[in-house]
Amino acid sequence: MLLRSAPRRLHLLRPHHLRLLSAAALASAAPAQLPTEWAEAPLACVRPATADASLFHVSLDLSAHRRLLASHAAAGQFLPFRLPTAPYPIFLAIASPPPPPPTPEALAGSGSVSCFDFLVKRLPGTPSARLCDLRPGDLVHVGASVVGSGFDVARIADARDVLVFATGSGISPIRSLIESGFAENKRTGVSLFYGVRNLQRMAYQERFDDWESRGVKIVPVLSRPDGQWTGERGYVQNVFSRMKNIVNPSSVGAILCGHKQMTETKMTRSASFAAHTSCRKLYT
């Protein structure tokens, strides 16, 4: 997931006790200005993440920047990138989970997390495309610390069921959330509705089995599937509209990450839905 400018404070709406957190950005207390300190680090991996190469997996080797690695404390945080000749920096959501607390072995430099992973949408003529065209070993400048506070999952800590909605490259911070152990607790159910155009544009399919073993039910939603597709069709907001008649709104939490139209549609419909309920949802 990519932002052109620094993620700003999310605004909180409270229509009839419904808690909505806007998807305009992920970080609830991120600075609006650019970093004042930058670090130089090599790329460890650059390769297509989807069959049509519309999304790329980018891994950044931060073994020489332990302080930067340690600044990643929550899923949903961003890292600024400054690329040569690019007219503006870009902010990428970190796809890998936050590192665990350091052990003596990690402090000694063995067996510790040393990379950040990113899922980058390759948009021709943009800094993101330039990043995807680089090779392992190439150096890039990144912020000396991550930005933002990430997902405020404490807001839905008491939800019995959690609905997670992601579209396109918005699955990137959701991967971080799932692999940080978010679903591995006493919740009765965590469902991920992941919307893309077709299977050729769906990233992380190879991780679905692992995610489901962590307690997440995966529901792919395709807006333009081929004739052989038998799963959910359309857009994830349509799936939400159908599901709202069968979930108990008083015990459901929701996390959104993706296209602006998707998140705004859900917020509008959810506010209407909440007019006669006490539903409590987190939109991130």
mmCIF file of C-alpha atoms in Angstrom:
data_model
loop_
_atom_site.group_PDB
_atom_site.id
_atom_site.type_symbol
_atom_site.label_atom_id
_atom_site.label_comp_id
_atom_site.label_asym_id
_atom_site.label_seq_id
_atom_site.Cartn_x
_atom_site.Cartn_y
_atom_site.Cartn_z
ATOM 1 C CA MET A 1 0.000 0.000 0.000
ATOM 2 C CA LEU A 2 1.403 3.369 -1.066
ATOM 3 C CA LEU A 3 0.809 6.953 -0.001
ATOM 4 C CA ARG A 4 2.292 9.943 -1.799
ATOM 5 C CA SER A 5 2.284 12.160 1.293
ATOM 6 C CA ALA A 6 2.864 11.490 4.953
ATOM 7 C CA PRO A 7 -0.030 9.699 6.685
ATOM 8 C CA ARG A 8 -1.997 12.118 8.822
ATOM 9 C CA ARG A 9 -4.139 11.710 11.906
ATOM 10 C CA LEU A 10 -7.245 9.654 11.333
ATOM 11 C CA HIS A 11 -10.554 11.260 12.126
ATOM 12 C CA LEU A 12 -13.016 9.462 14.372
ATOM 13 C CA LEU A 13 -16.741 9.597 13.704
ATOM 14 C CA ARG A 14 -19.351 8.608 16.270
ATOM 15 C CA PRO A 15 -22.778 8.243 14.632
ATOM 16 C CA HIS A 16 -25.056 6.473 17.133
ATOM 17 C CA HIS A 17 -22.161 4.808 18.952
ATOM 18 C CA LEU A 18 -20.707 3.374 15.732
ATOM 19 C CA ARG A 19 -16.952 3.855 15.821
ATOM 20 C CA LEU A 20 -15.476 4.504 12.411
ATOM 21 C CA LEU A 21 -11.823 5.121 11.728
ATOM 22 C CA SER A 22 -11.211 6.595 8.277
ATOM 23 C CA ALA A 23 -9.062 4.724 5.777
ATOM 24 C CA ALA A 24 -7.520 7.944 4.466
ATOM 25 C CA ALA A 25 -4.383 6.766 6.282
ATOM 26 C CA LEU A 26 -3.383 4.026 8.686
ATOM 27 C CA ALA A 27 -1.337 5.803 11.295
ATOM 28 C CA SER A 28 -3.307 7.513 14.034
ATOM 29 C CA ALA A 29 -0.563 9.814 15.242
ATOM 30 C CA ALA A 30 1.831 10.144 12.330
ATOM 31 C CA PRO A 31 3.756 13.341 11.639
ATOM 32 C CA ALA A 32 2.581 15.408 8.688
ATOM 33 C CA GLN A 33 6.114 16.454 7.744
ATOM 34 C CA LEU A 34 8.867 14.531 5.983
ATOM 35 C CA PRO A 35 11.560 12.773 8.023
ATOM 36 C CA THR A 36 14.508 14.916 9.063
ATOM 37 C CA GLU A 37 16.839 11.915 9.099
ATOM 38 C CA TRP A 38 17.346 9.389 6.325
ATOM 39 C CA ALA A 39 19.176 6.052 6.161
ATOM 40 C CA GLU A 40 20.680 4.227 3.208
ATOM 41 C CA ALA A 41 19.932 0.519 2.856
ATOM 42 C CA PRO A 42 20.203 -2.135 0.115
ATOM 43 C CA LEU A 43 17.296 -3.991 -1.414
ATOM 44 C CA ALA A 44 17.291 -7.691 -0.561
ATOM 45 C CA CYS A 45 14.590 -8.785 -3.004
ATOM 46 C CA VAL A 46 12.551 -7.291 -5.848
ATOM 47 C CA ARG A 47 10.173 -9.582 -7.719
ATOM 48 C CA PRO A 48 6.579 -9.711 -9.007
ATOM 49 C CA ALA A 49 4.061 -10.561 -6.311
ATOM 50 C CA THR A 50 1.183 -11.269 -8.713
ATOM 51 C CA ALA A 51 0.858 -13.209 -11.965
ATOM 52 C CA ASP A 52 0.321 -10.025 -13.983
ATOM 53 C CA ALA A 53 3.223 -8.165 -12.268
ATOM 54 C CA SER A 54 0.941 -5.307 -11.228
ATOM 55 C CA LEU A 55 2.211 -5.703 -7.655
ATOM 56 C CA PHE A 56 5.811 -6.297 -6.571
ATOM 57 C CA HIS A 57 7.328 -7.810 -3.480
ATOM 58 C CA VAL A 58 10.133 -5.581 -2.220
ATOM 59 C CA SER A 59 12.322 -6.539 0.715
ATOM 60 C CA LEU A 60 14.706 -4.066 2.353
ATOM 61 C CA ASP A 61 17.848 -5.259 4.144
ATOM 62 C CA LEU A 62 18.081 -3.353 7.424
ATOM 63 C CA SER A 63 20.681 -5.502 9.153
ATOM 64 C CA ALA A 64 22.834 -2.390 9.557
ATOM 65 C CA HIS A 65 19.955 -0.346 10.996
ATOM 66 C CA ARG A 66 18.825 -2.042 14.199
ATOM 67 C CA ARG A 67 17.233 1.111 15.565
ATOM 68 C CA LEU A 68 15.067 1.417 12.468
ATOM 69 C CA LEU A 69 14.041 -2.242 12.756
ATOM 70 C CA ALA A 70 13.126 -1.715 16.414
ATOM 71 C CA SER A 71 10.931 1.297 15.573
ATOM 72 C CA HIS A 72 8.421 -1.034 13.897
ATOM 73 C CA ALA A 73 6.080 -1.712 16.804
ATOM 74 C CA ALA A 74 2.627 -2.282 15.253
ATOM 75 C CA ALA A 75 0.987 -3.511 12.071
ATOM 76 C CA GLY A 76 -0.134 -0.628 9.864
ATOM 77 C CA GLN A 77 2.963 1.544 10.134
ATOM 78 C CA PHE A 78 4.695 3.141 7.131
ATOM 79 C CA LEU A 79 8.246 3.736 5.960
ATOM 80 C CA PRO A 80 9.158 6.751 3.761
ATOM 81 C CA PHE A 81 11.227 6.076 0.628
ATOM 82 C CA ARG A 82 13.251 8.683 -1.269
ATOM 83 C CA LEU A 83 14.383 7.463 -4.683
ATOM 84 C CA PRO A 84 16.991 9.081 -6.961
ATOM 85 C CA THR A 85 15.506 11.652 -9.384
ATOM 86 C CA ALA A 86 12.017 11.056 -7.978
ATOM 87 C CA PRO A 87 10.051 14.316 -7.595
ATOM 88 C CA TYR A 88 8.572 13.329 -4.232
ATOM 89 C CA PRO A 89 9.009 10.634 -1.557
ATOM 90 C CA ILE A 90 6.558 7.798 -1.129
ATOM 91 C CA PHE A 91 5.253 6.167 2.044
ATOM 92 C CA LEU A 92 4.887 2.378 1.933
ATOM 93 C CA ALA A 93 2.976 0.269 4.440
ATOM 94 C CA ILE A 94 5.197 -2.379 5.987
ATOM 95 C CA ALA A 95 3.898 -5.836 5.051
ATOM 96 C CA SER A 96 6.043 -7.899 7.398
ATOM 97 C CA PRO A 97 4.978 -8.244 11.041
ATOM 98 C CA PRO A 98 6.690 -6.233 13.772
ATOM 99 C CA PRO A 99 9.759 -8.013 15.118
ATOM 100 C CA PRO A 100 9.401 -9.874 18.417
ATOM 101 C CA PRO A 101 11.084 -8.539 21.547
ATOM 102 C CA PRO A 102 14.849 -8.933 21.207
ATOM 103 C CA THR A 103 16.482 -12.034 22.644
ATOM 104 C CA PRO A 104 20.139 -12.330 23.641
ATOM 105 C CA GLU A 105 20.768 -14.078 20.318
ATOM 106 C CA ALA A 106 19.077 -11.240 18.424
ATOM 107 C CA LEU A 107 21.088 -8.634 20.278
ATOM 108 C CA ALA A 108 24.189 -10.553 19.285
ATOM 109 C CA GLY A 109 23.095 -10.342 15.654
ATOM 110 C CA SER A 110 22.082 -13.965 15.053
ATOM 111 C CA GLY A 111 18.621 -15.324 14.348
ATOM 112 C CA SER A 112 16.960 -11.896 14.308
ATOM 113 C CA VAL A 113 14.652 -10.159 11.851
ATOM 114 C CA SER A 114 16.730 -8.018 9.498
ATOM 115 C CA CYS A 115 14.328 -7.022 6.701
ATOM 116 C CA PHE A 116 11.140 -5.088 6.094
ATOM 117 C CA ASP A 117 8.806 -6.423 3.389
ATOM 118 C CA PHE A 118 6.577 -4.249 1.217
ATOM 119 C CA LEU A 119 3.892 -4.828 -1.409
ATOM 120 C CA VAL A 120 4.312 -2.154 -4.067
ATOM 121 C CA LYS A 121 1.849 -1.264 -6.804
ATOM 122 C CA ARG A 122 3.788 -0.638 -9.997
ATOM 123 C CA LEU A 123 2.352 2.549 -11.484
ATOM 124 C CA PRO A 124 4.225 3.550 -14.672
ATOM 125 C CA GLY A 125 5.976 6.897 -14.464
ATOM 126 C CA THR A 126 5.887 7.078 -10.662
ATOM 127 C CA PRO A 127 8.500 6.543 -7.930
ATOM 128 C CA SER A 128 6.817 3.228 -7.116
ATOM 129 C CA ALA A 129 7.604 1.992 -10.643
ATOM 130 C CA ARG A 130 11.213 3.131 -10.247
ATOM 131 C CA LEU A 131 11.443 1.157 -7.030
ATOM 132 C CA CYS A 132 10.067 -1.956 -8.746
ATOM 133 C CA ASP A 133 12.645 -1.578 -11.534
ATOM 134 C CA LEU A 134 15.588 -1.714 -9.126
ATOM 135 C CA ARG A 135 17.554 -4.881 -8.389
ATOM 136 C CA PRO A 136 18.713 -6.634 -5.223
ATOM 137 C CA GLY A 137 21.758 -4.832 -3.884
ATOM 138 C CA ASP A 138 20.696 -1.409 -5.138
ATOM 139 C CA LEU A 139 20.728 1.253 -2.431
ATOM 140 C CA VAL A 140 17.693 3.354 -1.501
ATOM 141 C CA HIS A 141 17.144 6.116 1.038
ATOM 142 C CA VAL A 142 14.453 5.517 3.663
ATOM 143 C CA GLY A 143 13.332 7.334 6.772
ATOM 144 C CA ALA A 144 15.460 6.619 9.837
ATOM 145 C CA SER A 145 12.294 5.567 11.675
ATOM 146 C CA VAL A 146 8.866 4.243 10.731
ATOM 147 C CA VAL A 147 5.935 6.655 10.875
ATOM 148 C CA GLY A 148 2.484 6.272 12.369
ATOM 149 C CA SER A 149 1.026 4.340 15.269
ATOM 150 C CA GLY A 150 -0.489 1.585 13.144
ATOM 151 C CA PHE A 151 -3.767 -0.229 13.697
ATOM 152 C CA ASP A 152 -5.407 0.659 16.999
ATOM 153 C CA VAL A 153 -6.722 -2.849 17.582
ATOM 154 C CA ALA A 154 -7.473 -2.080 21.225
ATOM 155 C CA ARG A 155 -10.679 -0.409 19.992
ATOM 156 C CA ILE A 156 -12.082 -3.798 18.975
ATOM 157 C CA ALA A 157 -10.400 -5.913 21.640
ATOM 158 C CA ASP A 158 -13.764 -7.037 23.045
ATOM 159 C CA ALA A 159 -15.355 -7.898 19.671
ATOM 160 C CA ARG A 160 -16.398 -11.537 19.377
ATOM 161 C CA ASP A 161 -16.141 -11.440 15.577
ATOM 162 C CA VAL A 162 -13.909 -9.313 13.370
ATOM 163 C CA LEU A 163 -14.471 -8.570 9.664
ATOM 164 C CA VAL A 164 -11.377 -7.476 7.754
ATOM 165 C CA PHE A 165 -11.822 -5.865 4.315
ATOM 166 C CA ALA A 166 -8.897 -5.241 1.954
ATOM 167 C CA THR A 167 -8.612 -4.325 -1.713
ATOM 168 C CA GLY A 168 -5.606 -4.306 -4.036
ATOM 169 C CA SER A 169 -2.322 -3.452 -2.345
ATOM 170 C CA GLY A 170 -4.280 -2.680 0.827
ATOM 171 C CA ILE A 171 -3.650 -6.322 1.739
ATOM 172 C CA SER A 172 -0.069 -5.324 2.631
ATOM 173 C CA PRO A 173 -0.652 -4.013 6.195
ATOM 174 C CA ILE A 174 -3.303 -6.697 6.681
ATOM 175 C CA ARG A 175 -0.582 -9.317 6.168
ATOM 176 C CA SER A 176 1.416 -7.583 8.900
ATOM 177 C CA LEU A 177 -1.631 -7.633 11.169
ATOM 178 C CA ILE A 178 -2.391 -11.323 10.634
ATOM 179 C CA GLU A 179 1.206 -12.492 10.932
ATOM 180 C CA SER A 180 1.682 -10.486 14.114
ATOM 181 C CA GLY A 181 -0.776 -12.901 15.751
ATOM 182 C CA PHE A 182 -3.877 -10.689 15.707
ATOM 183 C CA ALA A 183 -6.281 -13.582 15.095
ATOM 184 C CA GLU A 184 -4.592 -16.056 17.419
ATOM 185 C CA ASN A 185 -6.732 -15.466 20.484
ATOM 186 C CA LYS A 186 -10.167 -16.292 21.878
ATOM 187 C CA ARG A 187 -12.239 -14.582 19.148
ATOM 188 C CA THR A 188 -14.927 -16.789 17.689
ATOM 189 C CA GLY A 189 -14.089 -15.711 14.157
ATOM 190 C CA VAL A 190 -11.916 -13.437 12.023
ATOM 191 C CA SER A 191 -12.891 -13.192 8.350
ATOM 192 C CA LEU A 192 -10.839 -11.505 5.639
ATOM 193 C CA PHE A 193 -12.668 -10.273 2.530
ATOM 194 C CA TYR A 194 -9.955 -9.591 -0.053
ATOM 195 C CA GLY A 195 -11.088 -7.870 -3.237
ATOM 196 C CA VAL A 196 -9.194 -7.621 -6.534
ATOM 197 C CA ARG A 197 -10.063 -7.630 -10.225
ATOM 198 C CA ASN A 198 -9.074 -11.267 -10.858
ATOM 199 C CA LEU A 199 -6.826 -13.992 -9.489
ATOM 200 C CA GLN A 200 -3.904 -12.726 -11.593
ATOM 201 C CA ARG A 201 -3.946 -9.576 -9.444
ATOM 202 C CA MET A 202 -4.293 -11.281 -6.083
ATOM 203 C CA ALA A 203 -1.136 -11.177 -3.967
ATOM 204 C CA TYR A 204 -0.182 -13.527 -1.131
ATOM 205 C CA GLN A 205 -2.211 -16.503 -2.337
ATOM 206 C CA GLU A 206 0.679 -18.701 -1.212
ATOM 207 C CA ARG A 207 0.162 -17.419 2.360
ATOM 208 C CA PHE A 208 -3.559 -18.178 2.608
ATOM 209 C CA ASP A 209 -3.091 -21.627 4.137
ATOM 210 C CA ASP A 210 -0.851 -20.177 6.837
ATOM 211 C CA TRP A 211 -3.320 -17.362 7.534
ATOM 212 C CA GLU A 212 -6.185 -19.805 7.875
ATOM 213 C CA SER A 213 -4.095 -21.902 10.278
ATOM 214 C CA ARG A 214 -3.818 -18.724 12.369
ATOM 215 C CA GLY A 215 -7.596 -18.479 12.630
ATOM 216 C CA VAL A 216 -8.482 -16.261 9.657
ATOM 217 C CA LYS A 217 -11.180 -17.281 7.188
ATOM 218 C CA ILE A 218 -10.198 -16.080 3.690
ATOM 219 C CA VAL A 219 -12.981 -14.903 1.351
ATOM 220 C CA PRO A 220 -11.615 -13.818 -2.064
ATOM 221 C CA VAL A 221 -13.867 -11.377 -3.928
ATOM 222 C CA LEU A 222 -13.275 -10.822 -7.667
ATOM 223 C CA SER A 223 -14.807 -7.902 -9.567
ATOM 224 C CA ARG A 224 -13.965 -9.265 -13.054
ATOM 225 C CA PRO A 225 -13.478 -13.017 -12.727
ATOM 226 C CA ASP A 226 -13.265 -15.511 -15.553
ATOM 227 C CA GLY A 227 -16.110 -17.874 -16.287
ATOM 228 C CA GLN A 228 -14.730 -20.633 -14.072
ATOM 229 C CA TRP A 229 -14.800 -18.591 -10.850
ATOM 230 C CA THR A 230 -17.368 -19.903 -8.357
ATOM 231 C CA GLY A 231 -16.553 -17.660 -5.387
ATOM 232 C CA GLU A 232 -17.766 -14.215 -4.382
ATOM 233 C CA ARG A 233 -18.190 -11.707 -7.233
ATOM 234 C CA GLY A 234 -18.380 -7.932 -7.311
ATOM 235 C CA TYR A 235 -16.894 -5.668 -4.665
ATOM 236 C CA VAL A 236 -16.189 -6.236 -1.003
ATOM 237 C CA GLN A 237 -18.652 -3.498 -0.024
ATOM 238 C CA ASN A 238 -21.385 -5.524 -1.720
ATOM 239 C CA VAL A 239 -20.382 -8.553 0.309
ATOM 240 C CA PHE A 240 -20.577 -6.407 3.444
ATOM 241 C CA SER A 241 -24.071 -5.231 2.483
ATOM 242 C CA ARG A 242 -25.233 -8.819 2.227
ATOM 243 C CA MET A 243 -23.542 -9.896 5.431
ATOM 244 C CA LYS A 244 -24.886 -7.093 7.595
ATOM 245 C CA ASN A 245 -28.191 -8.922 7.756
ATOM 246 C CA ILE A 246 -26.671 -11.999 9.396
ATOM 247 C CA VAL A 247 -24.047 -10.625 11.801
ATOM 248 C CA ASN A 248 -24.738 -9.366 15.306
ATOM 249 C CA PRO A 249 -23.692 -5.696 15.110
ATOM 250 C CA SER A 250 -23.247 -5.340 18.853
ATOM 251 C CA SER A 251 -20.341 -7.802 18.900
ATOM 252 C CA VAL A 252 -18.602 -7.172 15.558
ATOM 253 C CA GLY A 253 -15.436 -5.216 14.820
ATOM 254 C CA ALA A 254 -14.324 -4.264 11.314
ATOM 255 C CA ILE A 255 -10.998 -3.224 9.808
ATOM 256 C CA LEU A 256 -10.804 -1.658 6.342
ATOM 257 C CA CYS A 257 -7.766 -1.027 4.173
ATOM 258 C CA GLY A 258 -7.770 -0.258 0.476
ATOM 259 C CA HIS A 259 -9.362 1.876 -2.188
ATOM 260 C CA LYS A 260 -10.880 5.162 -1.056
ATOM 261 C CA GLN A 261 -14.193 4.403 -2.771
ATOM 262 C CA MET A 262 -14.494 1.098 -0.923
ATOM 263 C CA THR A 263 -13.840 2.598 2.497
ATOM 264 C CA GLU A 264 -16.070 5.632 1.960
ATOM 265 C CA THR A 265 -18.923 3.431 0.733
ATOM 266 C CA LYS A 266 -18.646 1.238 3.806
ATOM 267 C CA MET A 267 -18.527 4.210 6.150
ATOM 268 C CA THR A 268 -21.672 5.683 4.605
ATOM 269 C CA ARG A 269 -23.578 2.411 4.696
ATOM 270 C CA SER A 270 -22.316 1.582 8.170
ATOM 271 C CA ALA A 271 -23.478 4.933 9.545
ATOM 272 C CA SER A 272 -26.940 4.220 8.163
ATOM 273 C CA PHE A 273 -26.815 0.681 9.554
ATOM 274 C CA ALA A 274 -25.827 2.024 12.973
ATOM 275 C CA ALA A 275 -28.810 4.335 13.243
ATOM 276 C CA HIS A 276 -30.811 1.544 14.886
ATOM 277 C CA THR A 277 -27.992 -0.435 16.527
ATOM 278 C CA SER A 278 -25.093 -0.035 18.915
ATOM 279 C CA CYS A 279 -22.604 -1.613 16.519
ATOM 280 C CA ARG A 280 -18.985 -0.859 17.265
ATOM 281 C CA LYS A 281 -16.583 -0.988 14.347
ATOM 282 C CA LEU A 282 -13.015 0.034 13.743
ATOM 283 C CA TYR A 283 -12.216 1.301 10.276
ATOM 284 C CA THR A 284 -8.531 1.631 9.639
#
